[in-house]
Structure formats: structure tokens, C-alpha cells
XYZ file of C-alpha atoms in Angstrom:
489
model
C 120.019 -29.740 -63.856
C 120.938 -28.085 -60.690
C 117.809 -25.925 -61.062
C 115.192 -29.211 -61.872
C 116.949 -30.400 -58.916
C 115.829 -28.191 -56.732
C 112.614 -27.805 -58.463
C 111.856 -31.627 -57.906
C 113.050 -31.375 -54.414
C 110.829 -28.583 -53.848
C 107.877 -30.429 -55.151
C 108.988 -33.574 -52.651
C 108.953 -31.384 -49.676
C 105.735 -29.357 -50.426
C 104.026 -32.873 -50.888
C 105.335 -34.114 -47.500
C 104.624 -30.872 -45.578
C 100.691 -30.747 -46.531
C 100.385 -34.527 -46.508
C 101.791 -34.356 -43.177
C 99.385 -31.119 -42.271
C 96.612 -32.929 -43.108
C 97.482 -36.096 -41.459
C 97.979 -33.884 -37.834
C 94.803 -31.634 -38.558
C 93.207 -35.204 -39.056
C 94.590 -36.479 -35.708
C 93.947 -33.088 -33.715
C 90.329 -33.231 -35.202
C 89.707 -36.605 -34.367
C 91.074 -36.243 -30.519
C 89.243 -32.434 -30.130
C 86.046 -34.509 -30.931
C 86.998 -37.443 -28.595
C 87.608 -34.651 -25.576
C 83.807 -33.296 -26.644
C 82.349 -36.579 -26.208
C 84.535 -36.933 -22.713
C 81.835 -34.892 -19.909
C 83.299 -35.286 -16.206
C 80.393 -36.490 -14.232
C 79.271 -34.630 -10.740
C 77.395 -36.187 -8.195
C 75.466 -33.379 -6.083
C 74.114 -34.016 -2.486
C 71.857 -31.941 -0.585
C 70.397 -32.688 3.068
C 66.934 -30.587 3.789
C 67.903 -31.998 7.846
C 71.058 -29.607 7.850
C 69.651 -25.848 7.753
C 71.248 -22.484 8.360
C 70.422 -18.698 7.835
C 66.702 -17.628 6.306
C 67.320 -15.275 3.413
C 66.051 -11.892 3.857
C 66.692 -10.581 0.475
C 69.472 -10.151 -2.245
C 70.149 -6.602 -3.554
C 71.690 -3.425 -4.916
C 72.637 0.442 -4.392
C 70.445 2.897 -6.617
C 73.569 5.265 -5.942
C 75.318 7.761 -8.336
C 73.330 6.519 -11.175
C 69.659 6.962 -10.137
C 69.750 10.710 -9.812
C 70.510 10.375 -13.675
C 69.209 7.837 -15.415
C 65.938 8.006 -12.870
C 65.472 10.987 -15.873
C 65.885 8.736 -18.883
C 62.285 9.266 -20.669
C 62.926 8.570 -24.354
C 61.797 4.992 -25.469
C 64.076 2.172 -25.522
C 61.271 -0.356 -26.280
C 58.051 0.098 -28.020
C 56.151 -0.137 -24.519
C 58.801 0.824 -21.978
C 61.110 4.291 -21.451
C 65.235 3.658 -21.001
C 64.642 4.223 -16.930
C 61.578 1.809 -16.732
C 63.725 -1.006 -19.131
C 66.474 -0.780 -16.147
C 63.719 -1.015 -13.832
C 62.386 -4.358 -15.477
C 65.575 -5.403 -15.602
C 66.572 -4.871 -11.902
C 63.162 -5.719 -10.514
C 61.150 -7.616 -12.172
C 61.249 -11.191 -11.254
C 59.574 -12.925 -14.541
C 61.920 -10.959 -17.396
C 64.553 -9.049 -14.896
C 66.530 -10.640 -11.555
C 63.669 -9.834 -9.302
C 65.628 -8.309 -6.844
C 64.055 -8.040 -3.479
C 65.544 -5.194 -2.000
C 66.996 -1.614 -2.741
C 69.228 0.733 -1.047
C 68.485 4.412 -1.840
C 71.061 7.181 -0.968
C 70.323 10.027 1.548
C 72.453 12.637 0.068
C 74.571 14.726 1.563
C 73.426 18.088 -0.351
C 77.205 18.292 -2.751
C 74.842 18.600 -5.994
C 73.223 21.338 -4.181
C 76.199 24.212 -4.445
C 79.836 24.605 -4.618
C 80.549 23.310 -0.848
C 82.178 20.306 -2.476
C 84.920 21.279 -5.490
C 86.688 17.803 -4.571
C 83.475 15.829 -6.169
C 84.633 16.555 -9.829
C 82.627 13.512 -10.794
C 78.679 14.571 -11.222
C 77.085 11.196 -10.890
C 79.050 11.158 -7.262
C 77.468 14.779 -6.379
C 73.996 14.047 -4.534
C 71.181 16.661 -3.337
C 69.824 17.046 0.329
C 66.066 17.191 0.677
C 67.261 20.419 3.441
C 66.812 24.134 2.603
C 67.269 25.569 6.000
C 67.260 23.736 9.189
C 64.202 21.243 9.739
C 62.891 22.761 6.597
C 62.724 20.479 3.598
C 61.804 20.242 -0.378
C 60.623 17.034 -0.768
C 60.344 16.801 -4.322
C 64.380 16.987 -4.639
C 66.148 14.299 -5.920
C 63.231 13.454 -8.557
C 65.147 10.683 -10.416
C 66.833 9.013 -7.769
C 62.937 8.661 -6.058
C 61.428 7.752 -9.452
C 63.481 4.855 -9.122
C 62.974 3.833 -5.803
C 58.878 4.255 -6.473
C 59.719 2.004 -9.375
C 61.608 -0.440 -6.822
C 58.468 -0.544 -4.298
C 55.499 -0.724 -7.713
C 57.625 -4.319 -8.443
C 56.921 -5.844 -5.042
C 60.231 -4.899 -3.290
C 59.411 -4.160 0.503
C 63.070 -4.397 1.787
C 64.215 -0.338 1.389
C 67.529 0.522 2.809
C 67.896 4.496 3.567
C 71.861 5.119 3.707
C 74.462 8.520 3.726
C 77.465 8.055 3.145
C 78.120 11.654 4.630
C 75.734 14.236 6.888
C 74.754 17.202 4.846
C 77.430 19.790 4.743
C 76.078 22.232 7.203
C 76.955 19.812 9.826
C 80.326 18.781 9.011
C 83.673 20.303 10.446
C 84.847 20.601 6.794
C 81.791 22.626 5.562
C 81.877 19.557 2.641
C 80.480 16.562 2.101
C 84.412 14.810 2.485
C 86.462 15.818 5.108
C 90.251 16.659 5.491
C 93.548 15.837 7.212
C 93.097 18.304 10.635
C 96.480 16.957 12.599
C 95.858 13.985 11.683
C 92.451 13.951 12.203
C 90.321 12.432 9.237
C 86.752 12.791 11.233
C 84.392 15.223 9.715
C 80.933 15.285 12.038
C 81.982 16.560 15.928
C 80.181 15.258 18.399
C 77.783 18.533 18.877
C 76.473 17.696 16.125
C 75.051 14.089 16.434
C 71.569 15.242 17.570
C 71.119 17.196 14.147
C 72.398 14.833 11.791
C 70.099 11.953 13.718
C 67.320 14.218 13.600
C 67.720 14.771 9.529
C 67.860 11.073 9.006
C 65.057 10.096 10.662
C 62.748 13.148 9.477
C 63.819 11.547 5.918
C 62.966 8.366 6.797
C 59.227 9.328 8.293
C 58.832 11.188 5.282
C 59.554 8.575 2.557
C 57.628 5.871 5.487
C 54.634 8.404 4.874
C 54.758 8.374 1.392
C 54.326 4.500 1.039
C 57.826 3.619 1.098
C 57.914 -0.141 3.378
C 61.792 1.286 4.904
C 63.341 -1.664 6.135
C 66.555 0.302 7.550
C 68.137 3.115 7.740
C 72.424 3.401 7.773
C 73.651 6.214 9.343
C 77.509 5.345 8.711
C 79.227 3.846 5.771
C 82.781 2.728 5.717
C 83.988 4.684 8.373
C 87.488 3.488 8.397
C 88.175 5.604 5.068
C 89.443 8.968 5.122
C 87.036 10.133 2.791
C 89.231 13.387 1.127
C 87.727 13.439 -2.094
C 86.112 12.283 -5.266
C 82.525 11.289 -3.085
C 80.582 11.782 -0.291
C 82.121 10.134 2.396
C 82.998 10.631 6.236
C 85.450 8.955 8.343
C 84.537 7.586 12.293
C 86.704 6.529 15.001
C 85.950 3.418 16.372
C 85.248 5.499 19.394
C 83.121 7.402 16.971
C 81.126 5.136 15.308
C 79.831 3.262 18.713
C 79.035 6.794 20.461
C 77.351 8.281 17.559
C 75.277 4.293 16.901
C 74.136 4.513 20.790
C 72.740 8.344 20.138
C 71.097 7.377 16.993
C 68.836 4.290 18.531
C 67.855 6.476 21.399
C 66.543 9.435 19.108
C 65.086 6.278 17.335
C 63.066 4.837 19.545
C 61.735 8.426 20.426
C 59.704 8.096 16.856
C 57.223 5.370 17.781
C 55.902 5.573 14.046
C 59.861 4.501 12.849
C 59.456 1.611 15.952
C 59.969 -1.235 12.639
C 62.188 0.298 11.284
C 66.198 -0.940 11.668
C 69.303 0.285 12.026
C 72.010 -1.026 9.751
C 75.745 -0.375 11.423
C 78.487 -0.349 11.325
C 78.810 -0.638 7.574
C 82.498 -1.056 8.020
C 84.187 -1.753 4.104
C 85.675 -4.602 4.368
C 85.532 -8.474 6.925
C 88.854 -8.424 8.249
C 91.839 -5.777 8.694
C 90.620 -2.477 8.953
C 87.789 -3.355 10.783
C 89.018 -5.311 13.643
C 89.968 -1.825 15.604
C 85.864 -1.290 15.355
C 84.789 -4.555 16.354
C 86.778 -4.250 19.646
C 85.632 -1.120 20.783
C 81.698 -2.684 19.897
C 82.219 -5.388 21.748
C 83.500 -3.692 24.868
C 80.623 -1.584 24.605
C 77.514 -2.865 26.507
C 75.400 -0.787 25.674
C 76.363 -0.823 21.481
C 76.014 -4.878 22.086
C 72.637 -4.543 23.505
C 71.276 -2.789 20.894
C 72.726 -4.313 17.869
C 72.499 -7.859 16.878
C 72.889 -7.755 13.448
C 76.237 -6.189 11.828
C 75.793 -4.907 8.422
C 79.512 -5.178 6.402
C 80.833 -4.277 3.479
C 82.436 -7.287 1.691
C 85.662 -5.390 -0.378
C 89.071 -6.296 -0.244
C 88.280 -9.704 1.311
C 88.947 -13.378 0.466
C 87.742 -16.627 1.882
C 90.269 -16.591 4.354
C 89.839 -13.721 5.618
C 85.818 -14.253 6.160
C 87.028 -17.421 7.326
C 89.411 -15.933 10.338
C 87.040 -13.298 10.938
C 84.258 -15.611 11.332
C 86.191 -17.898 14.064
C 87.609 -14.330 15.902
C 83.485 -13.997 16.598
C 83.097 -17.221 17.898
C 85.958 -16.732 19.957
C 84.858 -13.579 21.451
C 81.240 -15.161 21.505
C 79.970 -12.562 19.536
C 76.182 -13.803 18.955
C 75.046 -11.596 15.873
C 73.538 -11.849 12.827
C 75.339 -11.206 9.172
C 74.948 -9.062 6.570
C 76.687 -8.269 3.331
C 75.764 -4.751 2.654
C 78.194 -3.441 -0.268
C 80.359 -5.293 -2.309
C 81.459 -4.767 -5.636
C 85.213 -6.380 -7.508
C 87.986 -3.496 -7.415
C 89.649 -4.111 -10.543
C 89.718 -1.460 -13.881
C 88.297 -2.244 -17.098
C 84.778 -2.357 -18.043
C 83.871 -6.377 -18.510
C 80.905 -7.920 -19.554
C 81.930 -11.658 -19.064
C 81.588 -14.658 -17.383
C 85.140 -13.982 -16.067
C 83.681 -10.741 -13.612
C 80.161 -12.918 -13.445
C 82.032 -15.952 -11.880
C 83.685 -13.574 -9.555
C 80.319 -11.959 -8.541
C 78.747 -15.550 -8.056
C 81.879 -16.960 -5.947
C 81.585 -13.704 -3.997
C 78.132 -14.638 -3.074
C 78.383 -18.305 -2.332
C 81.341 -17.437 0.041
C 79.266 -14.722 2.518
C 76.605 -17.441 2.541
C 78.723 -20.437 3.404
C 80.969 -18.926 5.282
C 79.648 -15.802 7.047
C 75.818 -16.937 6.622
C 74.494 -13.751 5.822
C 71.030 -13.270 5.431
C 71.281 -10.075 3.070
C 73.145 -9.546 0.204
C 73.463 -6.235 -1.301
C 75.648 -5.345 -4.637
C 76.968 -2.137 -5.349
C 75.966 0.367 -7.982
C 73.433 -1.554 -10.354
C 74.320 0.642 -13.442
C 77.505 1.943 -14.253
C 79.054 4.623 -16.793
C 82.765 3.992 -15.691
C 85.554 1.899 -17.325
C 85.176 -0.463 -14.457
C 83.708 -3.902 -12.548
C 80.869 -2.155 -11.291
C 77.510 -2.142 -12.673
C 75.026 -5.084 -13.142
C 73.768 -2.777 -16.322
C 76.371 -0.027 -18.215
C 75.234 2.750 -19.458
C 75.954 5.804 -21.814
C 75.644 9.198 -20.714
C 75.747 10.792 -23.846
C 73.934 8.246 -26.230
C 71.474 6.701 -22.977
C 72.046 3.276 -24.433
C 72.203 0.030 -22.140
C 73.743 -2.830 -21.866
C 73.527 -5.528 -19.379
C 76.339 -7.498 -18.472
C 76.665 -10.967 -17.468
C 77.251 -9.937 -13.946
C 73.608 -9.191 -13.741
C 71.820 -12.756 -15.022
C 74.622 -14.130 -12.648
C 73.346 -12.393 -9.855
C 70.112 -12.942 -11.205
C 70.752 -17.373 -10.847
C 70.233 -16.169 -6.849
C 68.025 -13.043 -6.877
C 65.170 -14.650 -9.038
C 64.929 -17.590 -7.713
C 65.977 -17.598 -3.975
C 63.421 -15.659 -2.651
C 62.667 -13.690 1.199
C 62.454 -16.521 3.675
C 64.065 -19.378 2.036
C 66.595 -21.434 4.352
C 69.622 -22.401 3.357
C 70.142 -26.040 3.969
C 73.549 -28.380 3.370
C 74.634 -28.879 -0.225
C 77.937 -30.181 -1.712
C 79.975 -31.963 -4.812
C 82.412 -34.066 -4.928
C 84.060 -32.219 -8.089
C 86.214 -29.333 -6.123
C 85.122 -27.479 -9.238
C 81.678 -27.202 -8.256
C 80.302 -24.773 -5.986
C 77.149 -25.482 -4.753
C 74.752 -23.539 -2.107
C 71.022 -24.891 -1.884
C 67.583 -23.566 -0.052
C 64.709 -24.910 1.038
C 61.480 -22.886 -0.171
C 58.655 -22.391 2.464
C 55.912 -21.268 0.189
C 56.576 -23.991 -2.827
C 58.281 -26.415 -1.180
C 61.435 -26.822 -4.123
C 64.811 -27.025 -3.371
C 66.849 -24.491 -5.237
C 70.518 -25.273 -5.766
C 73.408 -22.676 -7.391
C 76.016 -24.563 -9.283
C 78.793 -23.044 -9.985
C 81.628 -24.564 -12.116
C 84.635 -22.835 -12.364
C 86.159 -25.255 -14.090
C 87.154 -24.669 -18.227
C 85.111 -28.706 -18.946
C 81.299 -29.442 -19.334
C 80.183 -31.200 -16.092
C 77.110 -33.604 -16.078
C 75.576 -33.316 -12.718
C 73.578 -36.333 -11.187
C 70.977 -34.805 -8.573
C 70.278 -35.919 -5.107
C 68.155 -39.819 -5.254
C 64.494 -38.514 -5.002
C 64.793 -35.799 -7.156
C 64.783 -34.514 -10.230
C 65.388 -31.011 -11.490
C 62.054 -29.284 -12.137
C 63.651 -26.167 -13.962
C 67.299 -25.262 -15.013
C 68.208 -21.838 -15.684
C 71.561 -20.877 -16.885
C 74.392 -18.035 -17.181
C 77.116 -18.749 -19.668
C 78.555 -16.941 -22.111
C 76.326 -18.642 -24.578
C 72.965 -17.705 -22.198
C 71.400 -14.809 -20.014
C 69.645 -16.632 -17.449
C 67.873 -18.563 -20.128
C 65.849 -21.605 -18.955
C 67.272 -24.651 -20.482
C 65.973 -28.380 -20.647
C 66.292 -30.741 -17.971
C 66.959 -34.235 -18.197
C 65.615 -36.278 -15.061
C 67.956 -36.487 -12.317
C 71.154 -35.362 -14.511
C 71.869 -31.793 -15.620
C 74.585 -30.736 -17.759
C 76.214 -28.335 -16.824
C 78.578 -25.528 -19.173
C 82.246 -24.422 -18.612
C 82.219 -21.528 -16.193
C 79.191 -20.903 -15.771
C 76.389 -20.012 -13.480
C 72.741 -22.262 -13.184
C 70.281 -22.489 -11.043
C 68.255 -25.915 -10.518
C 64.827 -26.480 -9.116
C 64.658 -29.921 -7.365
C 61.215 -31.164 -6.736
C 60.862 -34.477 -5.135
């Protein structure tokens, strides 16, 4: 009896448990479908009468991957090689994210010997185009210039010329890094700012003379690093960095044939902090301010509120100068190819255009080997295969589609969720507008009165930049994600 008992009691429960299941799964069904059906609706504003900065161009860094994969010649396609697939991918603006301009690295010569032991990594090693003083090879560094020629054949006519160290002959360290000397982290002396001025600048007449439309060149990069190790680097005083800037403009304007040519300074690595020591001693130089009214800077290690401080501390000091965003890629480990590093990228970028109003925006390395947030594209070294990331069609919502010369007028929405920058295009007269929605629901997105969205394209993690169908005046817009709309009137 005792064991029917239990049996029967057994049976009872079991009946009530999965009746019960079913009943909830039932009810959680039922209310996961009635949250689908639920979309938050967006109402976006834009006002063509409110304008700000003209784009110049949007970005990124052909170093310590181009001197490698610039080399890649087996097929990856039918039609194209592995290095001319990242090439479409970068530059083309029809199946890639048509960037519009390229930085290309003026080595400091670490690949070239064993000057530099502390460079262990050999994509961060770099040649110099120098054999002997004033005497050069200029067919050195073939797969880093493959790449750029590949930049310039795609249209791009904004080239940025950097170092991120003088070649090692000139520095106090005999490498392309320097080293604690009392305290001292600087690694070019001041005897020889003539020779690493005249280097840069014979490079740059070169590559002009080859075809290569040089929009700048950048002497300096983030001098407020000590630079020991691991890459090419050099640290500047602030003192530094303004006497060495004044040198290099007048052996500039010496070259009348580099007269179009920029100079991008101070390339300091980050908005706020570190930097501030270097913005006072520019500003208290007349001569620095005279000559330089655009600041290239490096956007690392900085927040909204930080651009947002450093933005008033100019208009304090009534520092008239135009913005740049030169370098920026997210410091965090682990390779990602999400939306969760693309949203970053994309918030990144709609801050330094809001807030700073910069009219260039360069990202960092556009391919990447390394267990890391870097690259728009990662790579293999051993097995050369490729894989783009969502970071790239993100990047791609602004590269592609806001092009040189396109003013950024006022946008907003009233869902704090919603990010929104827009532009004004000269040459087709559209309105493109970045959404981006942070926020974990769908949002459907009623346009401006007197438009209606001529073309929607859209990075989620369900597309790459994929054009999608528009309704009208509403567009529906997916959980974190990034998409650019086309209003036409």
C-alpha cells in the first residue's frame, strides 16, 4: 500500500508539475510575443538652418600591418589577391567603407638592423627609405607603399605622412624608443632638428613626385609617452614639441613644391590630462599659434566629459582652432567582432563630432593580428585568412556615406537612446543622418515632416552595412545597432 501510495502520489505531482510547465511556457510565450509586437516609437528632427564643421574625410592608419599584408599575393577571391580584398574592403566606396583618407607610416628604420632589440614584435619594426645620409632606396618598404598606391587608385586624395620616431641615426638612444637618462624620457636633441626635418620632407617630395596627393605630414606622435619599448615611439617636452613644430614649418615653407602640403601637430594621445601641460606652452607661444590653426589629437583614454571640459578650457583661453581626431582606437583586450566594440567605435565618433567638431576622423590600425579591439579587418599571419569585424561596416554607416565636404547640420531624438548626427550634402543635396540606438528594444523612427528616407543602410549583428527597405517617413530601427538614412525632401 505504502508503495502504490507513493506511486499514485508521484503520478499526482508529475501531472501538476508539467501541466503547470506548460501553462507558464504558455503565458511566457504569449507575453514574449506581446513585447515583439510592443516597438518604442522615435521622433527624429533635423534643422538644415543650424550648421557646423565641413567634413574633410574619415579614416585609418596603414601601420604595422601594411608592411605585411601589403605582400599578401595568393587569391582570396576568384578576381582579387588577399591584399587587394582588404583594399576593396577599406577603400572602395560601392562594396567596402569608402574611406577617404589614409595615413601611411614614415618609419623609423628598426626593421632595418638590430638598433632596436626592445621591438620584439615584427609587425611594430618599420624600414627607413635612408642608407646613408640624404641618400635613399626608394623602393623600401614595398608592401606598406603597395597599399598606399592601392589607397590613391580608389579615389583617396587625403594622404597623411606620419613617424612616430626619427630614424635611429638621429636619436640620443641610437633606437627607434628612447630611455630613462635622469629622468629624461626625450630621445631627438635639439642638434638634430634640422636633419630629422630635412628627412621628412625629402620623403614627402618624393612620394608628392610619385603621384601621391599628400595632404599632411606629422612630424610628432604622442609625445607625452615615454616611448621605452615594444614600438617606435619618441617622447617631447612640451617645450619640445613647440620648438621642434616652429623649426619644422620654417624648413617647410623653404620647399615651395611642399607649399599645399600641411602640418599635422601636436598629435598629443589623448583630449584632456596629459595634454593640458602641451596646450599651455602652445598657447603662450606666438609664434606656434601663428602657424597652427588646426590641432590634430589623438582621441584615447577620453570620455565625453573630458572632450566636454577640454572643449570649454579652449573657449576660455579663446583658443580659435580647428579639430581633428587623428588616432583613436578602444584599449581593452580580447579580440571582438561585435556590435558591442562596433557601438563603441560609432559612439566614439558621434562624440568628436558633436562635441569637439572635428573635421577629420582617423581610426587606428585597419587590420589587426592581435588578441585585441583594434582592427577594422583581423587577420592571420600564418594561414593569411580575413575577417572583417563589425567595427568596420560600423565605421563604414559614416565613411561611405558622409563624404569630403559635407556639413554637419543640427539633428536630435527625443529617445535618450538615440544618437543621432546628420549632414547636409553639397553635391546631391540629401541629408544623411547616423542613428545610433544603444538601447537593447527595436525603435521605429518617424523622420523629419518633408522627408522621407531615400536609402537605409544598416549594422547589426544580423547585417554588414546591408541596405534595407524603407518605409516613407518611418524607419525601423534594430537593437544596438548602427544605420545610416538618406533623407531626400
Amino acid at each position: 500500500m505504502k508503495k502504490k501510495r507513493k506511486l499514485s502520489l508521484m503520478v499526482t505531482f508529475l501531472t501538476v508539475f508539467f501541466t503547470g510547465a506548460c501553462s507558464q511556457s504558455k503565458s511566457e510565450e504569449v507575453t514574449e510575443k506581446e513585447e515583439d509586437k510592443v516597438v518604442q516609437k522615435v521622433n527624429l528632427t533635423v534643422d538644415e538652418q543650424k550648421q557646423y564643421q565641413e567634413i574633410e574625410s574619415f579614416g585609418a592608419s596603414g601601420a604595422w600591418w601594411a608592411q605585411d599584408v601589403g605582400g599578401w599575393e595568393e587569391n582570396e577571391t576568384d578576381n582579387l589577391s588577399k591584399r587587394d580584398y582588404i583594399a576593396r574592403l577599406l577603400f572602395d566606396s560601392e562594396e567596402g567603407i569608402g574611406l577617404s583618407s589614409y595615413r601611411y607610416n614614415i618609419g623609423a628604420g628598426s626593421a632595418d638592423g638590430d638598433n632596436s632589440p626592445k621591438i620584439t614584435d615584427p609587425w611594430r619594426r618599420a624600414e627607413s627609405f635612408e642608407t646613408s645620409p640624404k641618400n635613399y632606396d626608394w623602393e623600401k618598404d614595398a608592401n606598406a607603399r603597395y597599399m598606399l598606391e592601392k589607397a590613391v587608385s580608389y579615389g583617396i586624395d587625403d594622404i597623411y605622412l606620419f613617424a612616430n620616431s626619427p630614424i635611429e641615426r638621429l636619436t640620443k638612444s641610437g633606437s627607434a624608443y628612447g630611455e630613462n637618462v635622469n629622468g629624461n624620457y626625450s630621445n631627438l636633441p635639439a642638434e638634430n632638428y634640422q636633419a630629422f626635418s630635412d628627412y621628412l620632407l625629402d620623403v614627402t617630395e618624393h612620394f608628392q613626385e610619385e603621384g601621391i596627393p599628400i595632404k599632411a605630414i606629422s612630424p610628432i606622435n604622442e609625445p607625452q609617452w615615454e616611448w621605452l619599448e615594444g614600438q617606435e615611439g619618441c617622447h617631447y617636452t612640451p617645450e619640445e614639441v613647440v620648438a621642434f613644430s616652429n623649426l619644422f614649418a620654417k624648413e617647410k615653407q623653404k620647399r615651395k613644391t611642399l607649399d599645399s602640403v600641411e602640418i599635422s601637430v601636436p598629435e598629443l594621445g589623448e583630449w584632456s590630462n596629459s595634454s593640458r601641460p602641451y596646450y599651455k606652452a602652445m598657447i603662450a607661444d606666438k609664434e606656434f599659434m601663428a602657424t597652427y590653426t588646426t590641432w590634430d589629437i589623438h582621441s584615447y583614454w577620453s570620455n565625453d566629459i573630458q572632450k566636454e571640459e577640454i572643449k570649454d578650457f579652449f573657449d576660455e583661453n579663446k583658443i580659435d582652432v580647428t579639430l581633428n581626431t587623428s588616432e583613436w582606437t578602444e584599449m581593452v583586450n580580447g579580440k571582438d567582432m561585435t556590435m558591442n566594440s562596433a557601438l563603441v567605435l560609432a559612439n566614439q565618433i558621434y562624440e568628436d563630432l558633436t562635441i569637439l567638431d572635428v573635421q577629420n576622423w582617423q581610426y587606428w590600425i585597419a587590420v589587426s593580428c592581435y588578441d585585441y579591439r583594434d582592427g577594422l579587418i583581423y587577420v592571420d599571419q600564418k594561414e593569411h585568412s580575413i575577417e572583417p569585424s563589425k567595427r568596420l561596416w560600423a565605421m563604414g554607416n559614416f565613411s561611405k556615406y558622409i563624404r569630403p565636404q559635407a556639413q554637419r547640420i543640427a539633428s536630435e531624438s527625443d529617445d535618450k537612446e538615440i544618437v543621432t548626427t546628420a549632414f547636409a550634402d553639397p553635391t546631391t543635396n540629401e541629408i544623411i543622418t547616423v542613428l545610433i540606438n544603444n538601447g537593447l528594444n527595436e525603435k521605429e523612427v518617424k523622420l523629419p515632416d518633408g522627408y522621407q528616407a531615400k536609402e537605409v543602410a544598416e549594422t547589426s549583428e544580423e547585417h554588414d552595412l546591408e541596405v534595407m527597405k524603407s518605409n516613407g517617413n518611418k524607419v525601423t530601427i534594430p537593437r544596438q545597432s548602427v544605420t545610416t538614412v538618406i533623407l531626400t525632401k
